[in-house]
Short mmCIF file of C-alpha atoms and ligand atoms in Angstrom, two decimals:
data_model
loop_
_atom_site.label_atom_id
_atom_site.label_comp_id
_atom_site.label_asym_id
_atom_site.label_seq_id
_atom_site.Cartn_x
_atom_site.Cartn_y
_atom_site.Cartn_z
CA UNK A 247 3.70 -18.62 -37.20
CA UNK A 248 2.93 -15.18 -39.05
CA UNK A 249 1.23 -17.51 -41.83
CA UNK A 250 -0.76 -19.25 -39.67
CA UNK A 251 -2.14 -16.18 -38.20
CA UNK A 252 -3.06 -14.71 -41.51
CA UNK A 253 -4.37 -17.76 -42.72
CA UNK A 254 -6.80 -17.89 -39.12
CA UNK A 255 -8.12 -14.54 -39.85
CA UNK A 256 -8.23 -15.45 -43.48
CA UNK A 257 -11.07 -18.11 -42.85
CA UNK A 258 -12.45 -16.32 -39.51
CA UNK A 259 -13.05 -13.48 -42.17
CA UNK A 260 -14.99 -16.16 -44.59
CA UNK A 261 -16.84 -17.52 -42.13
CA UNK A 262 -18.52 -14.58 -40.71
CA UNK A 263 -22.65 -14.51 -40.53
CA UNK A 264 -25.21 -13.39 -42.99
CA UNK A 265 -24.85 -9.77 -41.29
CA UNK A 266 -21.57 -8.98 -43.43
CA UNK A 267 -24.08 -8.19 -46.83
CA UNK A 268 -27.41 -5.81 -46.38
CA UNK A 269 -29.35 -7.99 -48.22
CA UNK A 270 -33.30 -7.46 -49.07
CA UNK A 271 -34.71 -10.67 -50.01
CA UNK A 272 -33.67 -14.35 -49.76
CA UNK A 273 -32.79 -16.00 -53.49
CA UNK A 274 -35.52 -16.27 -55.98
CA UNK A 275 -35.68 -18.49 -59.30
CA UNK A 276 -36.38 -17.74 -62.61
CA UNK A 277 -35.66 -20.43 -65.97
CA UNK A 278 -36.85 -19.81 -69.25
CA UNK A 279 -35.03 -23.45 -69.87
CA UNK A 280 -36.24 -25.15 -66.51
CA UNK A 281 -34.99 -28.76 -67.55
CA UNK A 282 -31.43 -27.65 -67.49
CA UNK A 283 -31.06 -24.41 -66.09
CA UNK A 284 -31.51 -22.00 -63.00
CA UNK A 285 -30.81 -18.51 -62.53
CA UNK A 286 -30.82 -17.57 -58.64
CA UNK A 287 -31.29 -14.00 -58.24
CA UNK A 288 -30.83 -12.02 -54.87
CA UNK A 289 -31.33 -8.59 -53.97
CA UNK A 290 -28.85 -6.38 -52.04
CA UNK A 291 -28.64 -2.79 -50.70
CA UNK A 292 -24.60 -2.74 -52.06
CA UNK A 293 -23.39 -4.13 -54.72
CA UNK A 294 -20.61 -6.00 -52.45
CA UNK A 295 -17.56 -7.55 -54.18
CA UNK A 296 -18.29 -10.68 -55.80
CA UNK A 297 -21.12 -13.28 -54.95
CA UNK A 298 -21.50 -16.87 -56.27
CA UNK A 299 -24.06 -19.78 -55.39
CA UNK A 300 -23.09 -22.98 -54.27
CA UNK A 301 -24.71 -25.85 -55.32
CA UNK A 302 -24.75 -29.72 -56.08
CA UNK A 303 -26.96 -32.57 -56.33
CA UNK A 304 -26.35 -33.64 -52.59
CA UNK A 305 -26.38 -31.22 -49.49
CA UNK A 306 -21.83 -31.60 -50.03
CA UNK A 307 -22.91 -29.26 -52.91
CA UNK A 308 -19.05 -28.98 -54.60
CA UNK A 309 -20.12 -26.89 -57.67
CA UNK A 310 -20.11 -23.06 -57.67
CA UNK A 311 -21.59 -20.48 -60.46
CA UNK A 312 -20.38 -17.34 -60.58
CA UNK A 313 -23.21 -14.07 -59.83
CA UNK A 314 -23.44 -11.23 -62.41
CA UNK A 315 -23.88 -7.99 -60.58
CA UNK A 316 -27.37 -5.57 -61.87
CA UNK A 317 -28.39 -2.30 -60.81
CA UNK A 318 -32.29 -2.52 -60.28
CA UNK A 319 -33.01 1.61 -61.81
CA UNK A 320 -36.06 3.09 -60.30
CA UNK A 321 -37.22 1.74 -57.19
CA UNK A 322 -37.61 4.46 -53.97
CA UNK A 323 -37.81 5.11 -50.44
CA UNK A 324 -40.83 7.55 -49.11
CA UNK A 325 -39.93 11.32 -49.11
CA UNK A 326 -40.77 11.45 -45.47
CA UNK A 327 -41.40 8.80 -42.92
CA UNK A 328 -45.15 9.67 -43.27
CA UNK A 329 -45.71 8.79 -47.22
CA UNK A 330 -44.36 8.57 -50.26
CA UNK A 331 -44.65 12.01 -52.40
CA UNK A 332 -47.38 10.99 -55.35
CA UNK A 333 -44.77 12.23 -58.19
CA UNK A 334 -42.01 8.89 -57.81
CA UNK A 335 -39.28 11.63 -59.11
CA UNK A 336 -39.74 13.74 -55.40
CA UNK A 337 -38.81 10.29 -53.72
CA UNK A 338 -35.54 9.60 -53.39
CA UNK A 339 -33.89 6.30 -55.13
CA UNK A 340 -32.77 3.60 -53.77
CA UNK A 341 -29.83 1.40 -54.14
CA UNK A 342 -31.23 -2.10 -55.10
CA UNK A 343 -28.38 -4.10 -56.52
CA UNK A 344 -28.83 -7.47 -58.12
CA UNK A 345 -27.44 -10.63 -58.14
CA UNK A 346 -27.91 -13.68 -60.60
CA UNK A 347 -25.82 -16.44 -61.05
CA UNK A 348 -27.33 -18.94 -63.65
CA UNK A 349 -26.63 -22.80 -63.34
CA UNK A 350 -26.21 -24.20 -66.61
CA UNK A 351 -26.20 -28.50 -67.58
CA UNK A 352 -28.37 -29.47 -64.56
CA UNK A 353 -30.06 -32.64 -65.50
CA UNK A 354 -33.91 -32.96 -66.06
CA UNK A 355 -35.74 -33.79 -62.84
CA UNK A 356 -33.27 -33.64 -60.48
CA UNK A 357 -32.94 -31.64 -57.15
CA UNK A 358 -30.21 -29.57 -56.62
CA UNK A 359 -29.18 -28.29 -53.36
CA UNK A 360 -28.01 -24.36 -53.00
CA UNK A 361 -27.14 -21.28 -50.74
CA UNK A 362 -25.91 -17.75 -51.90
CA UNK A 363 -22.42 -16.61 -51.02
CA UNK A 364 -22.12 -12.79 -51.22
CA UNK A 365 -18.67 -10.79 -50.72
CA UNK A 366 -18.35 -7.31 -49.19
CA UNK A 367 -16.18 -5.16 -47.57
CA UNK A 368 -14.01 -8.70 -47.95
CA UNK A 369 -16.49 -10.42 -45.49
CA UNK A 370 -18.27 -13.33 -47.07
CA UNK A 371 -21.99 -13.83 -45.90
CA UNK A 372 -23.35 -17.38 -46.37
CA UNK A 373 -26.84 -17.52 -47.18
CA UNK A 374 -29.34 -20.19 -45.68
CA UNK A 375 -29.33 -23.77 -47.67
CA UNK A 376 -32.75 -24.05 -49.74
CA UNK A 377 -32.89 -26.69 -52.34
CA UNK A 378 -34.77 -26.52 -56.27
CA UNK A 379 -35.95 -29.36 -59.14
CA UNK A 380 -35.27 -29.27 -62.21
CA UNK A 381 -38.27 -29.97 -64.67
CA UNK A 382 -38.67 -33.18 -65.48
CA UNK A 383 -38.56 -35.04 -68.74
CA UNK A 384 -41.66 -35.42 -71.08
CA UNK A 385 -44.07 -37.96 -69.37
CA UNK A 386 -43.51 -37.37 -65.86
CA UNK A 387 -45.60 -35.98 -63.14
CA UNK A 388 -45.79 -32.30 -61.34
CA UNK A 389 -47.92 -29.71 -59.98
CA UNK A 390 -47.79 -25.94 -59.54
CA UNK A 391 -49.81 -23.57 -57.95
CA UNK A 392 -51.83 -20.26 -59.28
CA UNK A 393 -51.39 -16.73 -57.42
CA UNK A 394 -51.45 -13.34 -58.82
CA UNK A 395 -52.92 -9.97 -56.98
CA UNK A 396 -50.84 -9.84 -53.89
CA UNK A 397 -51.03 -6.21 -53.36
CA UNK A 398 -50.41 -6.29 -49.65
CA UNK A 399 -54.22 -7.33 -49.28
CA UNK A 400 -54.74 -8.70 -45.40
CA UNK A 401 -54.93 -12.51 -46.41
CA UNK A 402 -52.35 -13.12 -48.29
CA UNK A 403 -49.77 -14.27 -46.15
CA UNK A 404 -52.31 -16.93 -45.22
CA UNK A 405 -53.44 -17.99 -48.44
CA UNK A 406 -49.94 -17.80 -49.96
CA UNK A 407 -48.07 -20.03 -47.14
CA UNK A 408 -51.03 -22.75 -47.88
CA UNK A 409 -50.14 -22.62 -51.68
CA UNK A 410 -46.23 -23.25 -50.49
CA UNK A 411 -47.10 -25.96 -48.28
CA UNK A 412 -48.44 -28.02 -51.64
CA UNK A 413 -45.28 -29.73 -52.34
CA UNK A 414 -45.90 -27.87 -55.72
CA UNK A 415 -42.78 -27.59 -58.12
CA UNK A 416 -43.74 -24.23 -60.25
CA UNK A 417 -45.95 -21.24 -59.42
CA UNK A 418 -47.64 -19.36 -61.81
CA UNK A 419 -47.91 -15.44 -60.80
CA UNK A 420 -50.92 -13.98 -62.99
CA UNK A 421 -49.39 -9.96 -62.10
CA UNK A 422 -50.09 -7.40 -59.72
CA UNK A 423 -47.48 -7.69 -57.30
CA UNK A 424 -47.63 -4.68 -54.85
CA UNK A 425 -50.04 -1.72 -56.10
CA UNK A 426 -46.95 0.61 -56.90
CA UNK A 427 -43.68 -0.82 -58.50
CA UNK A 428 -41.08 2.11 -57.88
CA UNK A 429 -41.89 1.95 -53.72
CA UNK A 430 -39.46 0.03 -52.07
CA UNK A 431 -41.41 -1.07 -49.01
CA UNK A 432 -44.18 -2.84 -51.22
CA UNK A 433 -41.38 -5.35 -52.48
CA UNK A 434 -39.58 -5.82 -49.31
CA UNK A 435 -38.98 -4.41 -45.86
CA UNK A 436 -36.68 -1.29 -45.93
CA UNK A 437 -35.50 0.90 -43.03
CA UNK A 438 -36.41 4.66 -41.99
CA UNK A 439 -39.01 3.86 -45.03
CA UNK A 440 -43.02 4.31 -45.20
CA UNK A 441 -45.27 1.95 -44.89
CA UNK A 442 -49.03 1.77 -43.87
CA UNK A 443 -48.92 -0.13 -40.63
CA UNK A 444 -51.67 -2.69 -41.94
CA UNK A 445 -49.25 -3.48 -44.70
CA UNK A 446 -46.40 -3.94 -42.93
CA UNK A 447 -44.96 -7.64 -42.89
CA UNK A 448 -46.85 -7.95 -46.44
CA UNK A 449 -44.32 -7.09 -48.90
CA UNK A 450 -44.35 -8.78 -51.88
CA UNK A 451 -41.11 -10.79 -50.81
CA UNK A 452 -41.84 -10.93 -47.64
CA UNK A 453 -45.27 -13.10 -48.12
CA UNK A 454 -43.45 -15.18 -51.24
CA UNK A 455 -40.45 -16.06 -49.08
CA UNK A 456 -42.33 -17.15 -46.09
CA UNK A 457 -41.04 -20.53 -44.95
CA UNK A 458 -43.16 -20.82 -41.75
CA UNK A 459 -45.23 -24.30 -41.37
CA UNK A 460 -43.08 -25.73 -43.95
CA UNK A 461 -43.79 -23.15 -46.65
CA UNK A 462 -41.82 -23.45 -49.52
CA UNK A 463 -42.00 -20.97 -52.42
CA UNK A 464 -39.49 -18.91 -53.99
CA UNK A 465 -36.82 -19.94 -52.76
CA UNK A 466 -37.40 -23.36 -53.61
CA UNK A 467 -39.77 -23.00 -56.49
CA UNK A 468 -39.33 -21.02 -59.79
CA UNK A 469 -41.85 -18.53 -60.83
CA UNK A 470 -43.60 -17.95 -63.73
CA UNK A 471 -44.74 -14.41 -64.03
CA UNK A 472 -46.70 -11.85 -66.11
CA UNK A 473 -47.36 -8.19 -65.75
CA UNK A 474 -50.50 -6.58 -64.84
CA UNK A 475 -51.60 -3.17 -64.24
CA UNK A 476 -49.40 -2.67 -61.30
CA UNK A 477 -46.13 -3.40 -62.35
CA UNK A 478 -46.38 -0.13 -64.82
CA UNK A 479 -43.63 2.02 -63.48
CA UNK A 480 -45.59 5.46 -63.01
CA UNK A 481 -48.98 4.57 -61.87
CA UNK A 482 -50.08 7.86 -62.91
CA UNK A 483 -50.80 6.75 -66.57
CA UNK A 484 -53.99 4.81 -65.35
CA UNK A 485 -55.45 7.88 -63.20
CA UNK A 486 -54.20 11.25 -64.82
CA UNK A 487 -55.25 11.84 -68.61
CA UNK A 488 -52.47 13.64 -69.84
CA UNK A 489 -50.04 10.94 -68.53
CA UNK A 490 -52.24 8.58 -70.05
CA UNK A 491 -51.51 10.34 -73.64
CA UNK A 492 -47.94 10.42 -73.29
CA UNK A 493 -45.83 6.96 -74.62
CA UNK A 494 -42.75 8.40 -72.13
CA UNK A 495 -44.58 7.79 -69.07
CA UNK A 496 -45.47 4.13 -70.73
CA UNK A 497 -42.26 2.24 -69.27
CA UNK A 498 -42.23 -1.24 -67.57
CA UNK A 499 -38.48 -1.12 -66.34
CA UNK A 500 -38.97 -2.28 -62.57
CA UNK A 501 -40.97 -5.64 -63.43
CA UNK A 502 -38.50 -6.31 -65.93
CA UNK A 503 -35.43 -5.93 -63.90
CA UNK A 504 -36.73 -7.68 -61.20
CA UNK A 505 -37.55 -10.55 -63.13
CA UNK A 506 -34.49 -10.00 -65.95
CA UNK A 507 -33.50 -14.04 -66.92
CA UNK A 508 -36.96 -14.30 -67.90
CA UNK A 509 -36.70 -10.69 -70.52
CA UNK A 510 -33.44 -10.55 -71.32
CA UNK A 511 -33.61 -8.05 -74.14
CA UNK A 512 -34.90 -5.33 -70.92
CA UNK A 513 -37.24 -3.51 -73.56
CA UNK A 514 -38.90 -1.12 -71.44
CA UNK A 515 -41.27 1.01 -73.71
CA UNK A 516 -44.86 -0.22 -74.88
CA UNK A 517 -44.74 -3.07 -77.38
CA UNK A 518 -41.38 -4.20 -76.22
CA UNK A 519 -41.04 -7.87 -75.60
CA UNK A 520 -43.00 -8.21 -72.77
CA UNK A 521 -43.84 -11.60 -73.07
CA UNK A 522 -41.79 -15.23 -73.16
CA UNK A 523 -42.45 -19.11 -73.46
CA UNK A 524 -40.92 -22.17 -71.55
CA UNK A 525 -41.28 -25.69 -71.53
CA UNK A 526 -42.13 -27.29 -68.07
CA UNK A 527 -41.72 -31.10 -69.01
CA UNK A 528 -44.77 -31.85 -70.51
CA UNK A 529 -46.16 -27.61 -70.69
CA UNK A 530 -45.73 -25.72 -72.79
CA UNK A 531 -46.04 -22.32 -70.30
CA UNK A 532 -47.07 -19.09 -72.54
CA UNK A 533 -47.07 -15.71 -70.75
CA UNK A 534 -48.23 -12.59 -72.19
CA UNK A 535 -48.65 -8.71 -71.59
CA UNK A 536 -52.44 -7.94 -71.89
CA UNK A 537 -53.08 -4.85 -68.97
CA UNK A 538 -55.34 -2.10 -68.70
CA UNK A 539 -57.13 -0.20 -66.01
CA UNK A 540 -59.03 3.25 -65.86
CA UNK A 541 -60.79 4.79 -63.50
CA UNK A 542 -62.96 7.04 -66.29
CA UNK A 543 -65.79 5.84 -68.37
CA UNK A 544 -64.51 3.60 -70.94
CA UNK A 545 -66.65 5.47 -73.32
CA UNK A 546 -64.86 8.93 -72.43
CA UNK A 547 -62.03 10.34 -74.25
CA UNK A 548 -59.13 9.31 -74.17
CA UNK A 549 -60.88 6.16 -73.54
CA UNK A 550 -59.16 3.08 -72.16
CA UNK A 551 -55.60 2.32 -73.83
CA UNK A 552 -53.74 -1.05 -73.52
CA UNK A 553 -50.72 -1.42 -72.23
CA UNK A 554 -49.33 -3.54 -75.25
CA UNK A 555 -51.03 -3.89 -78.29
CA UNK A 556 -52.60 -7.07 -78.74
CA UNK A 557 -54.19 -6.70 -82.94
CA UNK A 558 -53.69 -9.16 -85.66
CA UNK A 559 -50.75 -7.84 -86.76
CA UNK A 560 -49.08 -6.09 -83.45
CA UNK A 561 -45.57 -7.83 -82.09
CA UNK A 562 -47.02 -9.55 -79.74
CA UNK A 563 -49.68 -11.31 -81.26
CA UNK A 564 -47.30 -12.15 -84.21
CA UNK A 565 -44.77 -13.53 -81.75
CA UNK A 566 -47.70 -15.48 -80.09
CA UNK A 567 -48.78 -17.42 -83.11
CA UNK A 568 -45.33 -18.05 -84.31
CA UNK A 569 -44.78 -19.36 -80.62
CA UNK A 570 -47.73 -21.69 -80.52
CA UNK A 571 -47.15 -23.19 -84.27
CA UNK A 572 -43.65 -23.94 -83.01
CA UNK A 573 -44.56 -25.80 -79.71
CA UNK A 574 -44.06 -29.06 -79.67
CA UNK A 575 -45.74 -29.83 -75.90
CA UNK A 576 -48.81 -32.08 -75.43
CA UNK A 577 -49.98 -29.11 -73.30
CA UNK A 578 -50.17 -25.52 -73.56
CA UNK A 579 -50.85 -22.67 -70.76
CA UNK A 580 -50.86 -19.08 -71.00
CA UNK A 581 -50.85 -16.70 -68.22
CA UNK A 582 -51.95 -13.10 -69.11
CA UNK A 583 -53.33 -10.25 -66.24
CA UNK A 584 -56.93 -9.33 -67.55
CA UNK A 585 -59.40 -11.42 -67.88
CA UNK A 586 -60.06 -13.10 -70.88
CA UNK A 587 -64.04 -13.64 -69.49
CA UNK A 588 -65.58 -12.21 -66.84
CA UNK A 589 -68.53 -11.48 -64.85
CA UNK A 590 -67.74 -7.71 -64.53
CA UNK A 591 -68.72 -4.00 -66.52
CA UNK A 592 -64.63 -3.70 -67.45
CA UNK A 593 -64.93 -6.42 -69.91
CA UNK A 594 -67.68 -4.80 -71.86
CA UNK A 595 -65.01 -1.58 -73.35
CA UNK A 596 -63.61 -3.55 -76.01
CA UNK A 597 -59.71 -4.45 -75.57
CA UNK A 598 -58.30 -2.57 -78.97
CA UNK A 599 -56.63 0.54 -78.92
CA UNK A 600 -59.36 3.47 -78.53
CA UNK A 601 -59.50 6.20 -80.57
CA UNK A 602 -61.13 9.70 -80.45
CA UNK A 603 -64.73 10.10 -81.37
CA UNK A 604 -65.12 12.07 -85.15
CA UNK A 605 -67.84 13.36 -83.95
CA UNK A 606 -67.25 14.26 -80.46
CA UNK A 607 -63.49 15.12 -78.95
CA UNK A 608 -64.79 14.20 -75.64
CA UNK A 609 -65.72 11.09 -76.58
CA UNK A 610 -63.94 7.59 -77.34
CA UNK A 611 -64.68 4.64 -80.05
CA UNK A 612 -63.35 1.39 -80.48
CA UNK A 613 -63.70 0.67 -84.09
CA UNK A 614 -61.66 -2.45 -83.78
CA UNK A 615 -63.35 -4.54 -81.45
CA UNK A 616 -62.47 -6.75 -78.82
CA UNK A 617 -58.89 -8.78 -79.36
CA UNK A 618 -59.20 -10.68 -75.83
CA UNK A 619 -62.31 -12.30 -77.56
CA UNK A 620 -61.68 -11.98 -81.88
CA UNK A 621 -58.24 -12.43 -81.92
CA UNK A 622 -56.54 -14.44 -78.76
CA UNK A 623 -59.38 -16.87 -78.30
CA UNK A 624 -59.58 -18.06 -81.84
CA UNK A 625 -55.78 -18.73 -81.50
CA UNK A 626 -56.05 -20.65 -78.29
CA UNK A 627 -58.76 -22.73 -80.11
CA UNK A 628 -57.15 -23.66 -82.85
CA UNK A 629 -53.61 -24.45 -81.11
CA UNK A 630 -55.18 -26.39 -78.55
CA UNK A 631 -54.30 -24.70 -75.34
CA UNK A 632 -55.63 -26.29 -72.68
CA UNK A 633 -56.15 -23.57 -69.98
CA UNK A 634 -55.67 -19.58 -69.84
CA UNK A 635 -55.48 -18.07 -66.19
CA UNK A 636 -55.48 -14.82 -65.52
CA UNK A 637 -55.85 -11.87 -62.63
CA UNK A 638 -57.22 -7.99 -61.92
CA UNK A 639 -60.93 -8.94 -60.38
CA UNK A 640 -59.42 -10.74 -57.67
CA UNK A 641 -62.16 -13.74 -58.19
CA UNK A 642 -62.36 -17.51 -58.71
CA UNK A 643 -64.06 -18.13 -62.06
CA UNK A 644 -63.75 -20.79 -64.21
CA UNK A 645 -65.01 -20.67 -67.65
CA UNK A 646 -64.86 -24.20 -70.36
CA UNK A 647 -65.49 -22.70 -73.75
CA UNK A 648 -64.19 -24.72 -77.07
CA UNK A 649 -62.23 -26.65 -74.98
CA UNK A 650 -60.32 -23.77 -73.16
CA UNK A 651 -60.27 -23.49 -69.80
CA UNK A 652 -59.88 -20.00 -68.63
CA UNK A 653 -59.70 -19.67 -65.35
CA UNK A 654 -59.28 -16.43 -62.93
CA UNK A 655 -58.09 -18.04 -59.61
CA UNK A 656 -57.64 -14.85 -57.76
CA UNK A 657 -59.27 -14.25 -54.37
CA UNK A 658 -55.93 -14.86 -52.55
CA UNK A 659 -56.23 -11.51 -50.44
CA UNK A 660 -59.37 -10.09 -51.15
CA UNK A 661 -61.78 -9.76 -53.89
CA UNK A 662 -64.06 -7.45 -56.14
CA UNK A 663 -67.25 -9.23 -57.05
CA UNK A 664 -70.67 -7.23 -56.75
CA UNK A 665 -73.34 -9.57 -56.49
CA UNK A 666 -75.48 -7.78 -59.57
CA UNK A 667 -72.30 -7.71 -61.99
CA UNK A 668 -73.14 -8.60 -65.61
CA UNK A 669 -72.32 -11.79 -67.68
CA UNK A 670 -69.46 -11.64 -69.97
CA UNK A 671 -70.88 -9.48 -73.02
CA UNK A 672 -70.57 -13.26 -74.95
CA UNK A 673 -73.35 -14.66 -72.27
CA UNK A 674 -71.13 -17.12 -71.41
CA UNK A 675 -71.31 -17.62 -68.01
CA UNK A 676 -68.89 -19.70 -65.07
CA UNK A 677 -68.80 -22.92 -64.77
CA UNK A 678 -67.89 -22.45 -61.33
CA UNK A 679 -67.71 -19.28 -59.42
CA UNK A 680 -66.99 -19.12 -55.84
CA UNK A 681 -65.98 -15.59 -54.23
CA UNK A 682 -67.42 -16.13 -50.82
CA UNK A 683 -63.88 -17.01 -49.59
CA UNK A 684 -60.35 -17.03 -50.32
CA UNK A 685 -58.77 -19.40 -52.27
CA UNK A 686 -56.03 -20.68 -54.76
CA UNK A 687 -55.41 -23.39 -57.32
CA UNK A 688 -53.17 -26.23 -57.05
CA UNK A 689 -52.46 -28.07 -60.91
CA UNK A 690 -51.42 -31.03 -61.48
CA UNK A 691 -50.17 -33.02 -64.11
CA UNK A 692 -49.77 -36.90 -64.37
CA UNK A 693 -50.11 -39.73 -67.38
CA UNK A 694 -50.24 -36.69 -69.58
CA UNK A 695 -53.52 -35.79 -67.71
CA UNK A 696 -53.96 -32.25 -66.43
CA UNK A 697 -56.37 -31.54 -63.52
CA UNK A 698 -56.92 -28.54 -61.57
CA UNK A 699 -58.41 -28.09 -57.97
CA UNK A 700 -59.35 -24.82 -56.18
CA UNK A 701 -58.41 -24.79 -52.69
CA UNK A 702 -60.25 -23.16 -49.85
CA UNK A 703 -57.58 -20.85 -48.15
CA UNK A 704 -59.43 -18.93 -45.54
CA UNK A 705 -62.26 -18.62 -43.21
CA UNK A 706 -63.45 -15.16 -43.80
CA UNK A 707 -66.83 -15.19 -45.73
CA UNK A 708 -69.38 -18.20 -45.57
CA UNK A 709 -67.77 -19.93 -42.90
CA UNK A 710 -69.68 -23.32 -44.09
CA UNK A 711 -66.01 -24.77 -45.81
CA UNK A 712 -63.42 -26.27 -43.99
CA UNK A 713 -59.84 -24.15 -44.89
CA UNK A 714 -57.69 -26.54 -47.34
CA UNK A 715 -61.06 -28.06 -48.63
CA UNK A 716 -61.46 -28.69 -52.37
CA UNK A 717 -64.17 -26.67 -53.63
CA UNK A 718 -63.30 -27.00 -57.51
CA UNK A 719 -62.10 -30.34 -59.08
CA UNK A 720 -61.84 -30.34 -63.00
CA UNK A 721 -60.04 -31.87 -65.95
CA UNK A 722 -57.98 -30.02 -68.52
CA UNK A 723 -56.82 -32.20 -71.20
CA UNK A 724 -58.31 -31.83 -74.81
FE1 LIG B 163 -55.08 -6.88 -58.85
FE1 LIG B 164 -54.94 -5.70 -62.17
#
């Protein structure tokens, strides 16, 4: 009789509800190897006592994968319930714990059902059922969707639960998440925590894990990402000029956490591996770490420094041709955050490392040029990459050039276009442009043919286009 008792509470105890964990977002996918494996990632407010996912090829599921437990370093909660202190070291940290269990020998195009299963305090909480596919083999069909520039902007939620109702199978994040990385409440709702009321409900998780209408996005669909701007840890380096002089402050720990299975070497400083390849059945997907952002004249010392380096002979470019010789996709696509072309004054300061004026200390010269243009480009050209997409203005632009698309589909909360901004200092100009609403791309690929279509997400702005009208059809096979 004592037995059976025990045993009663045993599986009362293992049934109880998703309340047992403090969990802060709903599982998210990541692959650098997407035709046969999955890492599910969760994040938690303890690091509880063990946690696996459940999965299988029918909704039975029957196959379980053990969950590594990570410390996320570095994210905060506001000094005071009015605002975060502008120094991240006067805020105190958080716990954020992380969980990733990685599902290894899936078969190629096949979907695989799932749900989280996290231990604490010996309660296990069962996490809702969401369901994932595999990429397919060579010759088969998909889609994905672009987004990049959340940054709590008001439309998002709108624009991004239209990009998960697409029946898409990848998305393709082009950076800029949230504006700073190290506060908590831009990632994901967090008690006795700032957070300006207009943002509120607009966390970065928050609007990717949005399942209403149908929306299906990160829990369903793996993501793609690349850093911009905003996912430097100390924000300060872009605003104060000392900070900007100092390779200490230059750290990229928080993206690189959050998104470990894609980085797993976690090499935080400047010029660490900030950048990784995968093959999405018939893509080859490319993404890169190519960030700046100043509010000073480009022209005034210190002048405007990137992130990584990005010269002929700097890691990543190295790493980048190696990469593309070694491809063996019909198609290639590389994400990166700034814009490769655009109609806008921040693409005229060269993008090479700046370097103090010999003439005059308060002013800065770029005696190297422009890589985006002299050094990338050329290698897109010649290794036939088929589009390059990209963030920061927050516009739709698409430019064809040598057979490259490059494409900034970006107004997905708001957007930065003055009407009197220049050409691209090449002359090119866009094939298309459209910034009088919000929007974002759907891409799809079938026979081997890849086609792109901008979307028409909102009706702020011209008010003459129905929302979820195609504005933008165009081929992308060379
Ligand atoms: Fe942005
Ligand atoms: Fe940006």
């Amino acid at each position: 009789m004592r037995k059976c008792v025990v045993a009663l509470l045993f599986w009362v105890c293992m049934a109880l509800p998703a309340s047992a964990a403090k969990t802060y977002t709903e599982p998210y996918l990541l692959s650098l190897k997407p035709s046969s494996e999955m890492s599910v990632c969760w994040l938690l407010g303890e690091p509880g006592d063990e946690a696996w996912v459940e999965f299988g090829e029918s909704e039975a599921l029957g196959e379980t994968a053990r969950a590594e437990l990570f410390e996320v370093k570095g994210i905060r909660t506001s000094a005071t319930l009015e605002g975060y202190d502008d120094d991240p070291a006067k805020n105190p940290e958080l716990a954020v714990y992380q969980r990733i269990a990685t599902l290894t020998n899936l078969k190629p195009g096949a979907a695989y059902h799932y749900r989280v299963m996290t231990k604490s305090a010996g309660k296990v909480s069962e996490g809702k059922r969401y369901f994932f596919k595999t990429a397919p083999e060579a010759g088969k069909p998909f889609s994905f969707v672009l987004l990049s520039d959340l940054q709590q902007k008001k439309q998002i939620l709108d624009t991004v639960g239209m990009a998960g109702r697409e029946n898409a199978d990848f998305i393709i994040y082009a950076g800029d998440f949230q504006n700073t990385p190290w506060k908590a409440s831009e990632w994901f709702p967090v008690e006795n925590c700032f957070i300006k009321p207009e943002e509120k409900g607009k966390e970065w998780f928050t609007a990717m894990q949005q399942t209403e209408g149908g929306a299906r996005l990160l829990q369903y669909l793996p993501l793609f990402p690349c850093p911009g701007n905003h996912e430097a840890d100390d924000q300060r380096i872009w605003t104060n000029k000392d900070m900007a002089k100092d390779p200490a402050k230059k750290t990229l720990s928080i993206y690189m956490q959050l998104f470990r299975p894609l980085y797993p070497e976690q090499e935080y400083r400047r010029n660490g591996k900030h950048w990784y390849s995968a093959d999405y059945g018939d893509l080859h997907i490319i993404s890169l770490s190519i960030f700046r952002w100043h509010p000073w004249d480009g022209y005034e010392a210190p002048g405007w420094f990137l992130f990584d380096d990005i010269s002929p002979e700097s890691p990543q470019v190295k790493w980048l041709e190696k990469d593309l010789k070694q491809k063996s996709s019909p198609l290639t696509w590389v994400v990166q955050h700034w814009h490769m072309l655009n109609r806008g004054a921040e693409v005229w300061i060269p993008m090479s490392e700046p370097l103090i004026s010999p003439v005059n200390p308060e002013m800065a010269v770029y005696p190297y040029g422009d890589h985006c243009w002299n050094v990338l480009r050329p290698l897109y050209e010649k290794h036939g990459v088929n589009a390059v997409n990209f963030g920061h203005s927050h516009v739709y632009e698409r430019y064809l050039i040598n057979g490259v698309n490059y494409i900034e589909a970006a107004t997905i909360g708001n957007n930065y276009r003055e009407e009197k901004d220049p050409l691209h200092f090449s002359g090119n100009a866009p094939v298309v442009e459209n910034n009088r609403h919000r929007s974002f791309m759907l891409v799809s690929v079938v026979d081997g043919k890849m086609e792109g279509r901008g979307i028409r997400a909102s009706v702020d702005g011209d008010g003459g286009v129905k929302v979820g009208e195609v504005f933008d059809v165009f081929a992308m096979s060379r």
